[in-house]
Tab-separated table of C-alpha atoms and ligand atoms in Angstrom:
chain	number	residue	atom	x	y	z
A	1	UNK	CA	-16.929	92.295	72.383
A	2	UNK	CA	-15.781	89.329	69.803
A	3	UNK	CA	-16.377	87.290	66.977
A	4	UNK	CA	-19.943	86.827	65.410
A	5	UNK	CA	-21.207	83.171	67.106
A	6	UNK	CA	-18.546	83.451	69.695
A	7	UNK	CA	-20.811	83.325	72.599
A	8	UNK	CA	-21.370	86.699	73.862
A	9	UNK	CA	-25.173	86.580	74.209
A	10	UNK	CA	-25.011	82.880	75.819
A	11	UNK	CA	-22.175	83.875	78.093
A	12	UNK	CA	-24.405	87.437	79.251
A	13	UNK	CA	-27.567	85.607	79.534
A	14	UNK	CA	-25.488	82.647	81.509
A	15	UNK	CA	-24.446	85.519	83.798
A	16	UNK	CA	-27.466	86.958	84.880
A	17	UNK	CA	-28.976	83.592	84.985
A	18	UNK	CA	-32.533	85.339	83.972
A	19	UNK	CA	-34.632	87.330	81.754
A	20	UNK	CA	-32.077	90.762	81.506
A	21	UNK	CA	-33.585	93.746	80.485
A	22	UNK	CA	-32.827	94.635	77.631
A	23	UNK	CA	-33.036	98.746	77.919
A	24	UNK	CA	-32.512	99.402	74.225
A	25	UNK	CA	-31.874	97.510	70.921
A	26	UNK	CA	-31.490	99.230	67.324
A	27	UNK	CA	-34.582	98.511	65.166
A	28	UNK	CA	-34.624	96.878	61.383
A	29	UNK	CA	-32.333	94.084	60.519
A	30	UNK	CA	-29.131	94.978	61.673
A	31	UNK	CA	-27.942	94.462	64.795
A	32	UNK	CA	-25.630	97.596	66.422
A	33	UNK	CA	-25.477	96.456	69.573
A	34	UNK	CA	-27.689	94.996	72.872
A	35	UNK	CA	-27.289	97.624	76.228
A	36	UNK	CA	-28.493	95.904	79.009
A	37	UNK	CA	-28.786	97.373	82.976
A	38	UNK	CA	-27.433	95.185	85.041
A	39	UNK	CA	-28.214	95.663	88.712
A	40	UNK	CA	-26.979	93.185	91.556
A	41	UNK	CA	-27.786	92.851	94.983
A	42	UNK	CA	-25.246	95.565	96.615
A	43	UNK	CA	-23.334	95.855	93.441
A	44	UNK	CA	-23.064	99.023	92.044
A	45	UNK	CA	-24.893	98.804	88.731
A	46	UNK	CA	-23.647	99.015	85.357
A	47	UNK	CA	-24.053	98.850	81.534
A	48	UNK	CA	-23.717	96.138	79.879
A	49	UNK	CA	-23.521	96.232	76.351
A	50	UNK	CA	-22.789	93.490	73.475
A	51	UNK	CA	-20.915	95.252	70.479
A	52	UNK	CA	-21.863	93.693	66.804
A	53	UNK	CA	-19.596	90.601	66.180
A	54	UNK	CA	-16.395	90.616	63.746
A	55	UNK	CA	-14.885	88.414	61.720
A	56	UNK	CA	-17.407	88.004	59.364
A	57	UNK	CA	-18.299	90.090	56.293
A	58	UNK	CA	-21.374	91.952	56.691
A	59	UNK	CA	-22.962	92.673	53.067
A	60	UNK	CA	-26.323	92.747	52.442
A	61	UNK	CA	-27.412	89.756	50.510
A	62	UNK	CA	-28.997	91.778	47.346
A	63	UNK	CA	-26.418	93.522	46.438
A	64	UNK	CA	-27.118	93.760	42.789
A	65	UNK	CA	-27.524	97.611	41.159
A	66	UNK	CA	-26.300	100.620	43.294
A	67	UNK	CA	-24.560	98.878	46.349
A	68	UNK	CA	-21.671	96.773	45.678
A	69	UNK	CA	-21.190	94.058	48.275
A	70	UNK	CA	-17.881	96.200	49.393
A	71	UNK	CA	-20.338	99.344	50.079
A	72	UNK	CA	-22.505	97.163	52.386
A	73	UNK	CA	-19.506	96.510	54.172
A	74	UNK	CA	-18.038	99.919	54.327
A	75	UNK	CA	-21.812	101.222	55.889
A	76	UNK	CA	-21.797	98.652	58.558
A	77	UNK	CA	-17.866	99.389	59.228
A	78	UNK	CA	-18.943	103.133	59.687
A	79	UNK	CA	-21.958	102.609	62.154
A	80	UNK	CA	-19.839	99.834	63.901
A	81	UNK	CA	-16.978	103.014	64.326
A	82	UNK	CA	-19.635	105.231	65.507
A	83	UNK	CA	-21.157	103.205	67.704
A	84	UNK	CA	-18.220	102.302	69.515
A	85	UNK	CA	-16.411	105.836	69.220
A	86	UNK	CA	-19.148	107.295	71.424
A	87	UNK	CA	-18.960	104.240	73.720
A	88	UNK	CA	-15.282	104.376	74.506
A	89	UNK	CA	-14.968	108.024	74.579
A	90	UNK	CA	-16.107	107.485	78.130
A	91	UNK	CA	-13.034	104.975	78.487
A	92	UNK	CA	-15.450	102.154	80.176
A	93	UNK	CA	-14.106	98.641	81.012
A	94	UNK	CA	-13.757	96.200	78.093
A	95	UNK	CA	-14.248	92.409	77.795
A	96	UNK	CA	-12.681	90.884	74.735
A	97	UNK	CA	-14.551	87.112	73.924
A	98	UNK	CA	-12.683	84.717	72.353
A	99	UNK	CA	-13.607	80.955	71.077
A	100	UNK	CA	-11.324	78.555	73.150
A	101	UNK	CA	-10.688	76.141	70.537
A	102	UNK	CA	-9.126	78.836	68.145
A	103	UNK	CA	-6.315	80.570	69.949
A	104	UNK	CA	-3.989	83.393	68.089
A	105	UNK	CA	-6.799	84.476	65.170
A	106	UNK	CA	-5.515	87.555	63.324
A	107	UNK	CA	-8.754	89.362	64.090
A	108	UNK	CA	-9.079	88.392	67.510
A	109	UNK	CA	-5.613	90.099	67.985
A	110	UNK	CA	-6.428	93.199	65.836
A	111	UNK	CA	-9.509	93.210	68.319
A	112	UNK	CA	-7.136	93.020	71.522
A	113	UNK	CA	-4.590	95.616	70.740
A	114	UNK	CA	-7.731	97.954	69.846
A	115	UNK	CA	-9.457	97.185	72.986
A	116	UNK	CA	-6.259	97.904	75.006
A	117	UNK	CA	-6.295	101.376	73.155
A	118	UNK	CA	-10.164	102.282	73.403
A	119	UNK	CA	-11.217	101.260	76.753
A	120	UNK	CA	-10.025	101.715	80.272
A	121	UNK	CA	-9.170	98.556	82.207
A	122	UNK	CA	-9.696	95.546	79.850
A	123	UNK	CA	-9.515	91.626	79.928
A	124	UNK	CA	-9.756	88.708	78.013
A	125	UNK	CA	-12.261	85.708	78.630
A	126	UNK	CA	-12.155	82.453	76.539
A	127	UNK	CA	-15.649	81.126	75.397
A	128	UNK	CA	-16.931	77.719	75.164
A	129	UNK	CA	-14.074	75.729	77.286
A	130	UNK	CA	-16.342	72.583	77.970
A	131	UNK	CA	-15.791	71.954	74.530
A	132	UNK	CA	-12.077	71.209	75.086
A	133	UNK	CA	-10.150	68.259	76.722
A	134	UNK	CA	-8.049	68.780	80.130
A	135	UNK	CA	-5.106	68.908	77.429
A	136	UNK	CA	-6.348	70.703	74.712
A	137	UNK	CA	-7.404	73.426	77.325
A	138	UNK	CA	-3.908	73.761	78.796
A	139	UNK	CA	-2.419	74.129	75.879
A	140	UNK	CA	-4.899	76.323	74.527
A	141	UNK	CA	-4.604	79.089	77.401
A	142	UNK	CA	-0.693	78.829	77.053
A	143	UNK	CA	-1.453	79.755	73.644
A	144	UNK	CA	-3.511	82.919	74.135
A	145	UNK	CA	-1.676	83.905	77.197
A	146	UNK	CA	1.721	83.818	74.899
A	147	UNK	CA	-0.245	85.428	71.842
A	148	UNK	CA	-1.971	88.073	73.638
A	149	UNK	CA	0.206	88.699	76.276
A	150	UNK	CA	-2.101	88.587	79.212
A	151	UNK	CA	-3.901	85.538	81.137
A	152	UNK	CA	-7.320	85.014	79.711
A	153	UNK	CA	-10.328	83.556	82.205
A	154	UNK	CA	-11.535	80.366	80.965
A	155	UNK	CA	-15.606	79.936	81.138
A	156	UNK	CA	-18.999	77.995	79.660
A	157	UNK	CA	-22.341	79.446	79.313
A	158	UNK	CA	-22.706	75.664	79.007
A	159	UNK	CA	-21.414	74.477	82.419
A	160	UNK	CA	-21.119	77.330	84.620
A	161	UNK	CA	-17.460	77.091	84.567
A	162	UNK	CA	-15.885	80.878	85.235
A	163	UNK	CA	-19.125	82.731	85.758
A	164	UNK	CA	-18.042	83.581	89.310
A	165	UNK	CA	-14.672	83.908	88.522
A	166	UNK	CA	-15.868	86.351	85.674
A	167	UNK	CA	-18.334	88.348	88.044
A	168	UNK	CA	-15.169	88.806	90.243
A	169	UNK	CA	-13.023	89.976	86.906
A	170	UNK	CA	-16.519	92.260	86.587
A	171	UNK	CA	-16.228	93.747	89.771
A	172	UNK	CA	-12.627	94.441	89.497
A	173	UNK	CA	-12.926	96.013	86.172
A	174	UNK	CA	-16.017	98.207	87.174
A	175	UNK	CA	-14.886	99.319	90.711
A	176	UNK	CA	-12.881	102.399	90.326
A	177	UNK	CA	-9.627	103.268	92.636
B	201	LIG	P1	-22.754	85.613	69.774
B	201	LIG	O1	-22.945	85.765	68.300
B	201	LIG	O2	-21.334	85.985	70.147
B	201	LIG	O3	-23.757	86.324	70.634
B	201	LIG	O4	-22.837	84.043	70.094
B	201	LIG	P2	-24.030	83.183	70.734
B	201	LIG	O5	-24.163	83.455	72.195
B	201	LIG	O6	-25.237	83.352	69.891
B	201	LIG	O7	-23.433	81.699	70.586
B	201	LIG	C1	-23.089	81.154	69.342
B	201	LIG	C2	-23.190	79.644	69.420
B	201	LIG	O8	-22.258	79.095	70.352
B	201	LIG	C3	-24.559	79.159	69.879
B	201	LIG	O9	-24.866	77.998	69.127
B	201	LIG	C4	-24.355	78.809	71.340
B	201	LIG	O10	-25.229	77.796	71.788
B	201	LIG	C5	-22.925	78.321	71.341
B	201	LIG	N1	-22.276	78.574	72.641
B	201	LIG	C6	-22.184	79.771	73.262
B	201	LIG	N2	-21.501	79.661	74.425
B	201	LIG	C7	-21.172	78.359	74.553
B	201	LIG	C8	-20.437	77.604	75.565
B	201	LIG	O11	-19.956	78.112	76.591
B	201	LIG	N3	-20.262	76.267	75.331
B	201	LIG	C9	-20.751	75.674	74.213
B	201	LIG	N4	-20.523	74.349	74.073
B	201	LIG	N5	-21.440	76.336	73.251
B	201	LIG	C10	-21.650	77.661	73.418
């Protein structure tokens, strides 16, 4: 899970490095979430599934007459609860996605510490590092490793970087014992 644009479909698709199947998507305009099957030579296979983004207000556009902008918000809050209430119940690994560039964001860290409560074994993986110096990126993973309290895996959709690394992270997080 993470932000809305923070790279979770590039960084799944980057993964698989192919068509995934995509074994069920909600209908209509909004988005729940994307469960995919993923199946690897000798791996043991596993779920996969892309929880809606946050960060971003989610209120239907016309929002003049019965539904205030606020009630748009509360309905999507309320399927996003659901949605994930079911998922976690079965205490499943979770990967929190964060954008590189913007270490520390409240929501990112509201996101975290309800990961770390929901799910199993969890883990944090920064998005879109190509798009930050040698520098920048240092400082950067200090940053979330001192604002989230863990080490967070640094990886591109763009360039490759971290996609084995992550698969390993994967396999740790999925294998039980
Ligand atoms: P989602 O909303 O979390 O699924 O985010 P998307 O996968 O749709 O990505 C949002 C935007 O970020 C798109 O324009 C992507 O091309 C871009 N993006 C995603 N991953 C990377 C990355 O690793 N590097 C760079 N430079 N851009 C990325």
């Amino acid at each position: 899970m993470g932000r809305s644009n923070v790279g979770k479909s590039s960084l799944i698709n980057a993964l698989v490095r192919q068509r995934v199947a995509r074994t069920s998507a909600a209908p209509g305009k909004t988005r729940l979430a994307n469960v995919y099957r993923v199946t690897r030579g000798g791996g043991v296979p596993f779920y996969l599934l892309d929880l809606p983004g946050y960060g971003y207000a989610r209120a239907p556009k016309q929002t003049r007459g019965a539904s205030s902008p606020a009630d748009g918000r509360r309905s999507s809050q309320g399927e996003f609860e659901a949605i994930v209430r079911v998922v976690f119940e079965r205490a499943p690994a979770g990967l929190l996605l964060v954008d590189a560039r913007h270490p520390g964001l409240a929501s990112d860290r509201a996101a975290w510490a309800w990961i770390r409560a929901a799910a199993g074994r969890v883990a944090v993986v920064a998005t879109k590092i190509d798009k930050l110096g040698r520098d920048e990126r240092t400082r950067a993973l200090k940053a979330f490793a001192s604002v989230l309290d863990t080490s967070v895996l640094p990886v591109s959709a763009v360039t490759g970087e971290g996609l084995d690394e992550l698969w390993t992270l994967i396999d740790r997080l999925t294998t039980s014992g």
